[in-house]
Amino acid sequence: MAPVIEIRNLSKIYVQNFIDVEHGRLKIRLKNRRTAALQDLTLDVEEGEIFGLLGPNGAGKTTTIKILMGIHFATRGTAKIMGHPLGHKPTKAKIGFLPENPYFYDYLTGREFLHYYGQLYGMERSLRRKRTEELLELTGIAYAADVPLKGYSKGMLQRAGLAQALLNDPKIVFLDEPQSGLDPLGRKEVRDLILLLRDQGKTVFFSSHILSDAELICDRVAIVHKGKLSSIGRLNELLSARIKEYEVTVAGISSETVEQFESQATRNVAAGEEHLFVFEGEQAAQALVRKCLAENGRLISLAPRKETLEEFFVDQVRPSGEETKAKNI
Amino acid sequence: MYSIFVIALNTFKEAIRNRILYVILLFAILIIISGGIMGDLSVSAPEDLIRSIGLFGINFFSIMIAVFIGIGLVYNEIDKKTIYTIVSKPIDRTHFILGKYFGLLLTIYANVIIMTLFFLMAIHYYSVVDQQTMNDYFMHLASQKGSYTQADIYMYYVKALLGAIPKGAGSFFGHDPTEATKNIMTVISMNCFELAIIVAFAILFSSFSTPILSAFMTIMTFLVGRGNEDIIRYVWKLQDKIQASGGADMTLHFKAALAQVIALIAPNLSIFYKVSDAIYEDKAPIYGSEILYGVIYPAAVLTLACLIFSRRNFK
Ligand SMILES: Nc1ncnc2c1ncn2[C@@H]1O[C@H](COP(=O)(O)OP(=O)(O)O)[C@@H](O)[C@H]1O
Ligand SMILES: [Mg+2]
């Protein structure tokens, strides 16, 4: 099956003119400032998956989503959504979008806001009413439906933003940092909501810099750093190949053996007659286990510890590791 | 088309929930109905003063609304990033600009209607509390009843006020025996085209620059537009000078060319503000060619706004 999102060599260079208006102020520089926010990003997203676009701040995640949403135009490269080039209106009718740190019309109440957006989707009044009430309920802001958005907290705006993104029962949902601004409970609710969307057969494309959240829900992730793709794949593929270390806990072994393995271990801790060794290599761990059994000691535990997404990520984006790491596509 | 309508309606909602609108409207009504008070002071033709102050007030405050509400309409959506979710919806960017335009125009026309109603009521009121009319009335009353009290005078004012309301509304819908208020309606209607042009400029400037800059440019456009005919006269004068001097002075040529270009690009707005028609004409004329101009010119400005807006990246 064809991927629902195809991104090919997408690049974006922001040009800030030497004379420019920023935040309502005139700004004059010595020359134009160019920022290569995105460089040759190529990736596919399959139907029905939860795809996480991960990367540190300034990596180019928001830029990617803005281009896909038609807010910015790419400098180079192309992208297709459901087989259609960007800007195709019938396609836009089938997607939902939550921007980063959303902000909406002060002067509308939550309910009016959703009705307005429903109208922009061309939804019939009865359908609009039904969806509005459902989503106010689902996102947990029904209690504030008649309060102007001016009075919404950051978290409530985020929820209103989620509600508007789902108004048209979209096939694909684009969420830019959906969990930012939320408390731990709110983050869990968003996670559950994303899983619910997947269960409904929707494709979810979201960006995040909070890895622990992403790790729990993503089918596949792409890691971007400084505008470039540094790796992409299924979470278990990216991480399982890399057992980070082995923890071996033994008891009742000779002091020579302890000394022998101390030098090989990255860490070791002794508590009474129990000894904990942490090895990087599998060989050393196995050797210790054999030795322990040969000496009639007790093997208390042997635990291979997988790399967490966070460690993998840090490894990927560490300045020195940048060039040496082969692209893992 | 439907999306233009939806955006226009929401823009209207935004405008009428903006406190500035009410401040401007309050001032406008105060000025518009103040004509008669000043009319008392002037020696000759108080009703002319009432008319010119009223027409000036309606025009001036409509322009104020266009400037102070119009300039932020597009800019704020970009600044506050509400445009992000709008752009991701299945609508054209062009629809957004047109929706904003018609929403603002709707707001302004609604305000023009309110101001006009107050104006017409004021005219009827002042025509009844006019010195001459009152003298005649109370002379008549005195000759009938022998005398009249202060209470009769108060009653007279109250009746004048209450009578002015239906009369004003009647005039608005064209039920008026006199041509006088019909002329006013004609002049105000023609002035609506000027507003259509100014609003188009406010939206155009707002689509690429900051509110303060937009306000400045919109007001400049208005002033140049009103003075367009003077600029043309200035060009003629320069041309006479050039002829007289034998055409040797290049700065004169340059000045004439520059003025000519400005006169050509800037709208000609004075054709839509014919206060004298409402005062001195028996029947204010409706100008066909000017209506055409009043439709085509804003359409051109809006096309430019749409072109700019469709291509721009939002911060
Ligand atoms: N409108 C803009 N003008 C200039 N530079 C920008 C603009 N938006 C983003 N950038 C720059 O592009 C880079 C990528 O930003 P962004 O896509 O927002 O990153 P992320 O969402 O991953 O944090 C950053 O270096 C940022 O400063
Ligand atoms: Mg971002």
XYZ file of C-alpha atoms and ligand atoms in Angstrom:
672
model
C 0.000 0.000 0.000
C 1.186 3.474 -0.834
C 2.297 5.553 2.122
C -0.177 8.225 3.255
C 2.561 10.800 3.738
C 5.504 10.908 1.359
C 8.197 13.456 2.040
C 10.959 13.772 -0.535
C 14.088 15.858 -0.106
C 12.166 18.502 1.754
C 14.341 21.523 2.529
C 13.619 24.876 4.017
C 15.878 27.858 4.265
C 14.418 30.737 6.229
C 15.587 34.069 4.945
C 15.229 36.996 7.283
C 15.796 40.119 5.262
C 18.316 42.630 6.493
C 15.380 44.939 6.996
C 12.466 43.154 8.527
C 9.529 43.499 10.838
C 9.712 41.177 13.807
C 7.227 41.064 16.649
C 5.846 44.357 15.448
C 9.268 46.021 15.463
C 11.408 47.099 12.610
C 14.700 45.237 12.690
C 17.761 46.076 10.671
C 20.701 43.709 10.240
C 23.963 43.971 8.377
C 22.850 41.354 5.872
C 20.151 38.782 5.237
C 20.168 35.973 7.743
C 19.622 32.500 6.324
C 18.708 29.541 8.489
C 18.777 26.067 7.002
C 15.955 24.729 9.123
C 15.408 21.551 7.147
C 17.755 19.713 4.807
C 16.757 16.926 2.445
C 14.226 15.276 4.676
C 12.881 12.105 3.088
C 10.477 9.791 4.839
C 7.247 7.868 4.422
C 4.432 7.361 6.855
C 2.191 4.327 6.437
C -1.523 4.281 6.912
C -2.719 3.577 10.426
C 0.552 4.047 12.260
C 1.583 6.397 14.995
C 4.631 8.133 13.677
C 6.785 10.244 15.945
C 8.975 12.990 14.595
C 11.488 13.465 17.357
C 14.318 15.843 17.891
C 15.644 18.531 20.178
C 14.366 22.103 20.040
C 15.205 23.764 16.764
C 15.614 20.466 14.936
C 13.092 21.365 12.258
C 10.040 19.429 13.455
C 7.664 22.372 13.409
C 9.060 23.506 10.085
C 8.276 20.086 8.596
C 4.709 20.178 9.865
C 4.187 23.774 8.763
C 5.235 22.896 5.244
C 2.913 19.889 5.208
C 0.074 22.154 6.397
C 0.692 24.813 3.755
C 1.720 27.459 6.278
C 5.242 27.674 4.891
C 6.435 26.832 1.429
C 9.362 24.464 0.998
C 12.550 25.857 -0.493
C 13.195 22.527 -2.209
C 11.651 19.100 -2.299
C 8.106 17.837 -2.390
C 5.589 16.169 -0.179
C 2.367 14.325 -0.810
C -0.469 13.573 1.534
C -2.702 10.666 0.579
C -1.129 10.731 -2.855
C -1.938 14.384 -3.527
C 0.441 17.310 -3.599
C 0.208 19.837 -0.783
C -2.634 22.332 -0.977
C -5.125 19.863 -2.488
C -8.379 20.971 -0.891
C -10.243 17.636 -0.742
C -7.190 16.222 1.024
C -7.152 19.089 3.492
C -10.745 18.225 4.338
C -9.516 14.830 5.535
C -6.745 15.945 7.838
C -6.579 17.526 11.260
C -3.861 19.762 12.625
C -2.847 20.882 16.089
C -0.189 23.611 16.012
C 2.543 24.021 18.579
C 1.426 26.154 21.561
C -1.936 26.843 19.970
C -3.649 30.130 20.441
C -7.151 30.837 19.269
C -9.649 33.628 19.002
C -9.962 35.414 22.328
C -13.428 36.621 21.647
C -15.041 33.260 20.869
C -16.228 30.764 23.424
C -14.984 27.207 23.155
C -18.231 26.127 21.551
C -18.404 29.042 19.107
C -14.824 28.348 18.129
C -15.510 24.731 17.234
C -18.624 25.756 15.310
C -16.636 28.304 13.336
C -14.029 25.730 12.388
C -16.739 23.219 11.574
C -18.166 25.766 9.152
C -14.766 26.163 7.551
C -14.811 22.425 6.945
C -18.195 22.925 5.329
C -19.935 20.691 7.868
C -23.713 20.703 8.128
C -25.170 22.351 11.205
C -26.474 19.133 12.762
C -23.186 17.294 12.237
C -21.295 20.302 13.532
C -23.358 20.387 16.667
C -22.911 16.667 17.254
C -19.148 16.717 16.719
C -18.684 19.861 18.802
C -20.421 18.374 21.808
C -18.631 15.028 21.416
C -15.237 16.641 21.236
C -15.809 19.087 24.070
C -16.575 15.991 26.098
C -13.681 13.891 24.763
C -11.057 16.558 25.349
C -12.440 17.416 28.760
C -13.328 21.070 28.254
C -17.101 20.678 28.170
C -17.302 22.502 31.489
C -15.777 25.589 29.858
C -17.686 25.410 26.583
C -19.321 28.802 27.083
C -16.269 30.578 28.458
C -14.444 32.843 25.994
C -11.087 31.378 24.970
C -9.508 34.452 26.523
C -10.118 32.749 29.856
C -8.546 29.407 28.902
C -5.307 28.204 30.438
C -2.501 26.865 28.271
C -3.584 23.310 28.894
C -7.207 24.111 28.061
C -6.151 25.768 24.816
C -4.182 22.666 23.985
C -7.352 20.642 24.512
C -9.424 23.048 22.428
C -6.731 22.700 19.784
C -7.034 18.928 19.891
C -10.793 19.207 19.617
C -10.591 21.346 16.481
C -8.044 18.952 14.984
C -10.525 16.094 15.261
C -13.655 17.975 14.248
C -13.830 16.572 10.730
C -13.112 12.991 11.827
C -9.801 13.165 9.929
C -7.922 10.291 8.322
C -4.572 11.757 9.317
C -3.883 13.902 12.344
C -0.836 16.133 12.568
C 0.030 17.075 16.117
C 2.902 19.430 16.845
C 4.079 18.847 20.425
C 0.635 17.724 21.582
C 1.810 17.164 25.109
C 3.600 20.393 25.758
C 1.914 22.598 28.310
C 0.108 19.702 29.934
C 0.541 18.244 33.393
C 1.435 14.534 33.780
C -2.225 13.543 33.898
C -2.977 15.598 30.817
C -0.022 14.019 29.049
C -1.358 10.583 29.794
C -4.775 11.599 28.505
C -3.259 12.801 25.265
C -1.341 9.543 24.980
C -4.522 7.568 25.471
C -6.277 9.772 22.948
C -3.575 9.137 20.345
C -3.890 5.391 20.928
C -7.651 5.699 20.591
C -7.194 7.465 17.272
C -4.966 4.680 16.053
C -7.569 2.135 17.117
C -10.054 4.044 14.986
C -7.747 3.481 12.041
C -6.368 6.984 11.811
C -2.780 7.827 11.071
C -1.127 10.023 13.667
C 1.922 12.094 12.786
C 3.228 13.897 15.791
C 6.317 15.729 16.885
C 7.773 15.732 20.319
C 10.887 16.368 22.259
C 9.550 14.466 25.245
C 10.919 11.026 24.497
C 9.449 9.052 27.326
C 5.998 9.940 26.039
C 6.883 9.053 22.488
C 8.432 5.750 23.489
C 5.166 4.518 24.936
C 3.013 5.043 21.877
C 4.992 5.297 18.649
C 5.001 2.564 16.058
C 7.834 4.237 14.212
C 9.974 7.255 14.857
C 12.243 9.527 12.902
C 14.906 11.441 14.695
C 15.844 14.767 13.230
C 18.691 16.918 14.345
C 19.760 20.286 12.969
C 17.355 19.884 10.077
C 18.643 16.469 9.021
C 17.200 13.020 9.435
C 19.531 11.060 11.662
C 17.602 7.807 11.922
C 14.238 6.303 11.225
C 12.646 2.979 11.981
C 10.458 0.895 14.234
C 11.161 1.590 17.823
C 12.039 -2.012 18.661
C 14.356 -2.230 15.650
C 16.177 0.928 16.538
C 16.621 -0.078 20.146
C 16.721 -3.891 20.309
C 19.818 -4.114 18.202
C 21.521 -2.206 20.896
C 21.528 -3.889 24.254
C 23.150 -1.240 26.270
C 24.645 -3.258 29.096
C 24.393 -6.398 31.211
C 23.816 -6.350 34.909
C 24.958 -9.453 36.736
C 24.405 -9.984 40.446
C 26.193 -12.860 42.100
C 26.974 -14.027 45.634
C 29.517 -16.327 47.234
C 32.371 -15.992 44.783
C 36.073 -15.850 45.570
C 37.831 -12.573 46.042
C 40.180 -13.318 43.125
C 37.192 -13.609 40.842
C 35.835 -10.333 42.178
C 39.121 -8.650 41.461
C 39.351 -10.235 38.020
C 35.927 -8.945 36.937
C 36.146 -5.585 38.654
C 38.623 -4.496 36.030
C 36.281 -5.510 33.172
C 33.110 -4.011 34.600
C 32.032 -0.460 33.935
C 30.527 -0.322 37.399
C 30.407 -2.623 40.363
C 28.778 -2.490 43.716
C 29.287 -4.773 46.681
C 26.662 -5.243 49.377
C 27.593 -7.851 51.972
C 28.412 -10.967 50.011
C 26.404 -9.844 46.960
C 28.250 -8.250 44.096
C 26.701 -6.300 41.226
C 28.708 -5.950 38.019
C 27.722 -3.956 34.968
C 29.392 -4.960 31.709
C 29.221 -3.491 28.266
C 30.023 -6.723 26.475
C 28.113 -9.971 26.522
C 31.318 -12.077 26.812
C 32.356 -10.737 30.164
C 28.870 -11.272 31.548
C 28.827 -14.868 30.374
C 32.317 -15.504 31.717
C 31.289 -14.242 35.123
C 28.202 -16.439 35.147
C 30.268 -19.509 34.259
C 32.883 -18.683 36.852
C 30.260 -18.135 39.490
C 28.592 -21.472 38.805
C 31.975 -23.234 38.723
C 32.802 -21.811 42.133
C 29.436 -22.915 43.489
C 28.414 -19.340 44.011
C 24.833 -18.143 43.582
C 23.619 -16.377 40.476
C 21.059 -13.894 41.757
C 20.228 -12.085 38.544
C 21.323 -11.564 34.960
C 19.676 -8.628 33.253
C 20.467 -7.359 29.789
C 19.420 -3.701 29.825
C 18.140 -2.218 26.596
C 18.955 1.235 25.582
C 16.114 3.657 26.214
C 14.975 5.932 23.466
C 16.405 8.753 25.458
C 19.883 7.264 25.504
C 19.667 6.418 21.841
C 18.563 9.926 21.139
C 21.319 11.542 23.150
C 23.773 9.337 21.307
C 22.338 10.456 17.969
C 22.380 14.144 18.631
C 25.627 14.371 20.556
C 27.894 16.754 18.643
C 30.860 14.347 18.394
C 28.756 11.371 17.376
C 27.256 13.227 14.492
C 29.532 12.373 11.591
C 30.616 8.921 12.727
C 27.109 7.566 13.055
C 25.931 6.050 9.803
C 22.447 6.926 8.709
C 20.243 4.129 9.800
C 17.627 4.209 7.068
C -18.013 31.099 -1.512
C -19.481 29.648 1.650
C -16.128 29.939 3.404
C -15.900 33.641 2.494
C -19.286 34.114 4.086
C -18.281 32.191 7.207
C -15.066 34.155 7.636
C -16.865 37.440 7.002
C -19.405 36.618 9.663
C -16.719 35.705 12.150
C -14.847 38.905 11.349
C -18.028 40.823 12.002
C -18.354 39.019 15.309
C -14.765 39.875 16.168
C -15.343 43.542 15.347
C -18.537 43.908 17.320
C -16.904 42.322 20.333
C -14.146 44.911 20.187
C -14.589 47.713 22.675
C -12.909 50.272 20.413
C -15.868 50.053 18.055
C -18.244 51.287 20.711
C -15.978 54.108 21.754
C -15.775 55.311 18.165
C -19.518 54.890 17.675
C -20.314 56.849 20.807
C -18.108 59.731 19.735
C -19.561 59.577 16.260
C -23.130 59.874 17.477
C -22.241 62.721 19.814
C -20.628 64.658 16.979
C -23.348 63.856 14.470
C -26.167 65.070 16.693
C -24.207 68.056 17.940
C -24.790 69.932 14.681
C -27.971 71.538 15.941
C -26.380 72.869 19.101
C -23.748 74.589 17.026
C -26.477 75.542 14.585
C -27.950 77.710 17.339
C -24.752 79.707 17.431
C -24.350 80.253 13.740
C -26.097 83.196 12.230
C -27.246 81.859 8.924
C -28.671 78.546 7.659
C -28.416 76.304 10.746
C -29.766 73.322 8.827
C -26.805 73.487 6.439
C -24.453 73.248 9.383
C -26.376 70.290 10.827
C -26.096 68.555 7.486
C -22.442 69.166 6.858
C -21.437 68.242 10.393
C -23.538 65.083 10.244
C -22.190 63.986 6.889
C -18.669 64.798 7.951
C -19.135 62.826 11.176
C -20.502 59.749 9.464
C -17.678 59.803 6.946
C -14.905 60.581 9.395
C -15.865 57.969 11.970
C -16.438 55.283 9.349
C -12.900 55.893 8.156
C -11.745 55.695 11.788
C -13.419 52.306 12.168
C -11.860 51.111 8.917
C -8.441 52.199 10.111
C -8.540 51.162 13.753
C -10.294 47.856 13.314
C -9.223 47.016 9.774
C -5.484 47.302 10.205
C -5.282 44.621 12.888
C -7.649 42.117 11.348
C -5.216 40.237 9.138
C -2.086 41.098 11.094
C -3.424 39.734 14.380
C -4.263 36.383 12.855
C -0.678 36.054 11.693
C 0.823 37.484 14.858
C -1.228 35.262 17.142
C -0.851 32.340 14.749
C -4.549 31.665 14.447
C -3.873 31.735 10.717
C -2.063 28.380 11.052
C -5.195 26.389 11.672
C -7.186 28.476 9.169
C -4.683 27.766 6.401
C -4.779 24.042 7.153
C -8.536 23.994 6.555
C -9.924 23.224 3.102
C -10.203 26.866 2.057
C -8.160 29.152 -0.190
C -6.050 31.900 1.265
C -7.906 34.190 -1.095
C -11.136 33.306 0.671
C -9.589 34.372 3.916
C -8.700 37.831 2.582
C -12.096 38.282 0.957
C -13.844 37.089 4.103
C -11.911 39.605 6.178
C -12.742 42.334 3.677
C -16.454 41.710 3.556
C -16.613 41.179 7.295
C -15.039 44.548 7.914
C -17.176 46.197 5.273
C -20.259 44.664 6.855
C -19.199 46.059 10.231
C -18.653 49.510 8.802
C -21.890 49.567 6.852
C -23.772 48.461 9.949
C -22.220 51.395 11.761
C -23.020 53.750 8.900
C -26.647 52.663 9.170
C -26.723 53.332 12.908
C -25.049 56.718 12.487
C -27.375 57.631 9.624
C -30.416 56.769 11.708
C -29.232 59.048 14.495
C -28.418 61.711 11.951
C -31.846 61.600 10.339
C -33.540 61.691 13.723
C -31.404 64.660 14.674
C -32.425 66.473 11.501
C -36.103 65.914 12.220
C -35.669 66.899 15.832
C -33.851 70.106 15.039
C -36.331 71.045 12.347
C -39.046 70.919 15.011
C -37.165 72.707 17.784
C -36.018 75.356 15.346
C -36.376 78.925 16.732
C -38.780 80.059 14.035
C -40.996 76.973 14.248
C -41.162 77.178 18.018
C -41.986 80.869 17.997
C -44.828 80.255 15.588
C -46.121 77.349 17.632
C -46.098 79.118 20.962
C -47.555 82.336 19.479
C -50.349 80.187 18.184
C -50.709 78.426 21.536
C -50.736 81.712 23.417
C -53.364 83.176 21.139
C -55.541 80.095 21.684
C -55.106 79.420 25.380
C -54.110 82.880 26.468
C -50.855 81.684 27.971
C -48.455 78.761 28.175
C -46.199 77.428 30.937
C -42.660 76.121 31.200
C -44.171 72.632 31.272
C -45.622 73.222 27.812
C -42.145 74.005 26.549
C -40.713 70.835 28.084
C -43.590 68.850 26.596
C -42.788 70.349 23.246
C -39.193 69.132 23.432
C -40.220 65.660 24.548
C -42.729 65.397 21.722
C -40.123 66.601 19.260
C -37.732 63.930 20.472
C -40.292 61.129 20.394
C -41.589 62.282 17.026
C -38.072 62.343 15.576
C -37.587 58.611 16.088
C -40.294 57.313 13.725
C -39.676 60.192 11.340
C -35.981 59.419 11.198
C -36.634 55.737 10.622
C -39.195 56.657 7.973
C -36.701 58.856 6.166
C -34.204 56.035 6.257
C -36.592 53.794 4.375
C -37.457 56.569 1.939
C -40.837 57.537 3.399
C -40.220 61.212 3.515
C -42.222 63.906 1.830
C -39.204 66.150 1.369
C -36.309 65.654 -1.019
C -33.965 66.893 1.685
C -33.389 63.615 3.511
C -33.477 61.679 0.242
C -30.514 63.736 -0.851
C -28.732 62.859 2.352
C -29.363 59.182 1.776
C -28.012 59.459 -1.750
C -24.851 61.215 -0.619
C -24.247 58.692 2.169
C -24.802 55.790 -0.221
C -22.272 57.225 -2.655
C -19.875 57.643 0.249
C -20.097 53.914 0.927
C -17.979 53.358 -2.172
C -15.240 55.470 -0.690
C -15.390 53.254 2.400
C -15.191 50.160 0.198
C -11.955 51.510 -1.275
C -10.431 52.505 2.064
C -11.275 49.142 3.626
C -9.624 47.384 0.683
C -6.474 49.391 1.334
C -6.606 48.685 5.069
C -6.770 44.951 4.314
C -4.034 45.207 1.694
C -1.626 46.971 4.039
C -2.565 44.718 6.927
C -1.731 41.663 4.826
C 1.961 42.499 4.754
C 2.815 45.068 7.407
C 2.325 45.951 11.039
C -0.766 47.706 12.389
C 0.952 51.038 12.993
C 2.468 51.100 9.544
C -0.833 49.999 8.023
C -2.718 52.712 9.856
C -0.267 55.295 8.607
C -0.440 54.061 5.019
C -4.220 53.788 5.067
C -4.598 57.334 6.333
C -2.066 58.583 3.774
C -4.001 56.838 1.031
C -7.176 58.478 2.253
C -5.608 61.934 2.313
C -3.952 61.582 -1.075
C -7.188 60.115 -2.426
C -9.188 63.073 -1.228
C -6.634 65.482 -2.618
C -6.291 63.649 -5.917
C -8.013 66.382 -7.894
C -5.714 68.972 -6.334
C -2.722 66.926 -7.388
C -4.012 66.921 -10.954
C -4.442 70.697 -10.817
C -0.895 70.913 -9.512
C 0.310 68.876 -12.498
C -1.457 71.311 -14.845
C 0.182 74.218 -13.114
C 3.594 72.592 -13.463
C 2.947 71.928 -17.132
C 2.084 75.580 -17.641
C 5.318 76.518 -15.928
C 7.302 74.104 -18.077
C 5.758 75.603 -21.191
C 6.474 79.118 -20.002
C 10.094 78.354 -19.201
C 10.678 76.520 -22.483
C 11.034 73.113 -20.804
C 14.664 73.517 -19.776
C 14.178 72.840 -16.060
C 14.426 69.067 -15.541
C 13.275 69.175 -11.925
C 9.946 70.546 -13.097
C 9.568 67.623 -15.492
C 10.416 65.228 -12.711
C 7.977 66.804 -10.296
C 5.201 66.750 -12.861
C 5.831 63.105 -13.729
C 5.917 62.072 -10.074
C 2.708 63.919 -9.274
C 1.105 62.398 -12.331
C 2.023 58.867 -11.240
C 0.717 59.467 -7.724
C -2.529 60.883 -9.057
C -2.883 57.894 -11.348
C -2.236 55.185 -8.742
C -4.021 56.756 -5.793
C -7.784 56.494 -5.748
C -9.857 59.545 -6.490
C -12.001 59.772 -3.397
C -13.466 63.247 -3.551
C -15.983 62.057 -6.130
C -17.605 59.998 -3.360
C -17.936 62.783 -0.840
C -20.407 65.316 -2.212
C -21.652 67.160 0.857
C -22.632 70.117 -1.294
C -25.027 67.893 -3.241
C -26.929 67.174 -0.069
C -27.139 70.834 0.811
C -27.448 72.812 -2.385
C -28.914 70.440 -4.966
C -32.651 70.025 -5.323
C -32.070 66.407 -6.137
C -28.653 64.882 -5.539
C -27.495 63.089 -8.680
C -26.371 59.441 -8.738
C -23.230 59.050 -10.787
C -23.107 55.843 -12.824
C -19.472 56.020 -13.863
C -18.439 56.641 -10.295
C -20.304 53.604 -9.064
C -18.398 51.578 -11.631
C -15.148 53.105 -10.410
C -16.176 52.395 -6.809
C -16.563 48.706 -7.627
C -13.591 48.159 -9.899
C -11.036 50.040 -7.809
C -11.475 48.034 -4.572
C -11.601 44.831 -6.636
C -8.168 45.681 -8.030
C -6.762 46.472 -4.589
C -8.154 43.225 -3.195
C -6.672 41.250 -6.065
C -3.291 42.660 -5.148
C -3.872 41.815 -1.470
C -4.805 38.240 -2.404
C -1.719 37.871 -4.597
C 0.560 39.014 -1.793
C -1.190 36.932 0.820
C -1.248 33.729 -1.243
C 2.509 33.723 -1.625
C 3.676 34.687 1.779
C 5.115 32.507 4.508
C 3.765 33.153 7.954
C 6.278 33.633 10.725
N 9.957 31.890 10.796
C 11.250 31.604 10.981
N 12.199 32.461 10.547
C 13.497 32.178 10.726
N 13.966 31.077 11.306
C 13.085 30.179 11.764
C 11.679 30.401 11.625
N 11.029 29.338 12.170
C 11.981 28.507 12.618
N 13.211 28.996 12.384
C 14.479 28.326 12.708
O 14.492 27.070 12.084
C 15.020 26.070 12.928
C 14.002 24.950 13.103
O 12.916 25.413 13.861
P 11.649 24.529 14.187
O 11.194 23.852 12.965
O 10.672 25.410 14.869
O 12.237 23.469 15.203
P 11.516 22.480 16.220
O 10.048 22.536 15.993
O 12.096 21.147 15.926
O 11.876 22.929 17.589
C 15.392 26.780 14.193
O 16.779 27.045 14.134
C 14.613 28.037 14.177
O 15.295 29.054 14.828
Mg 8.619 22.945 17.343
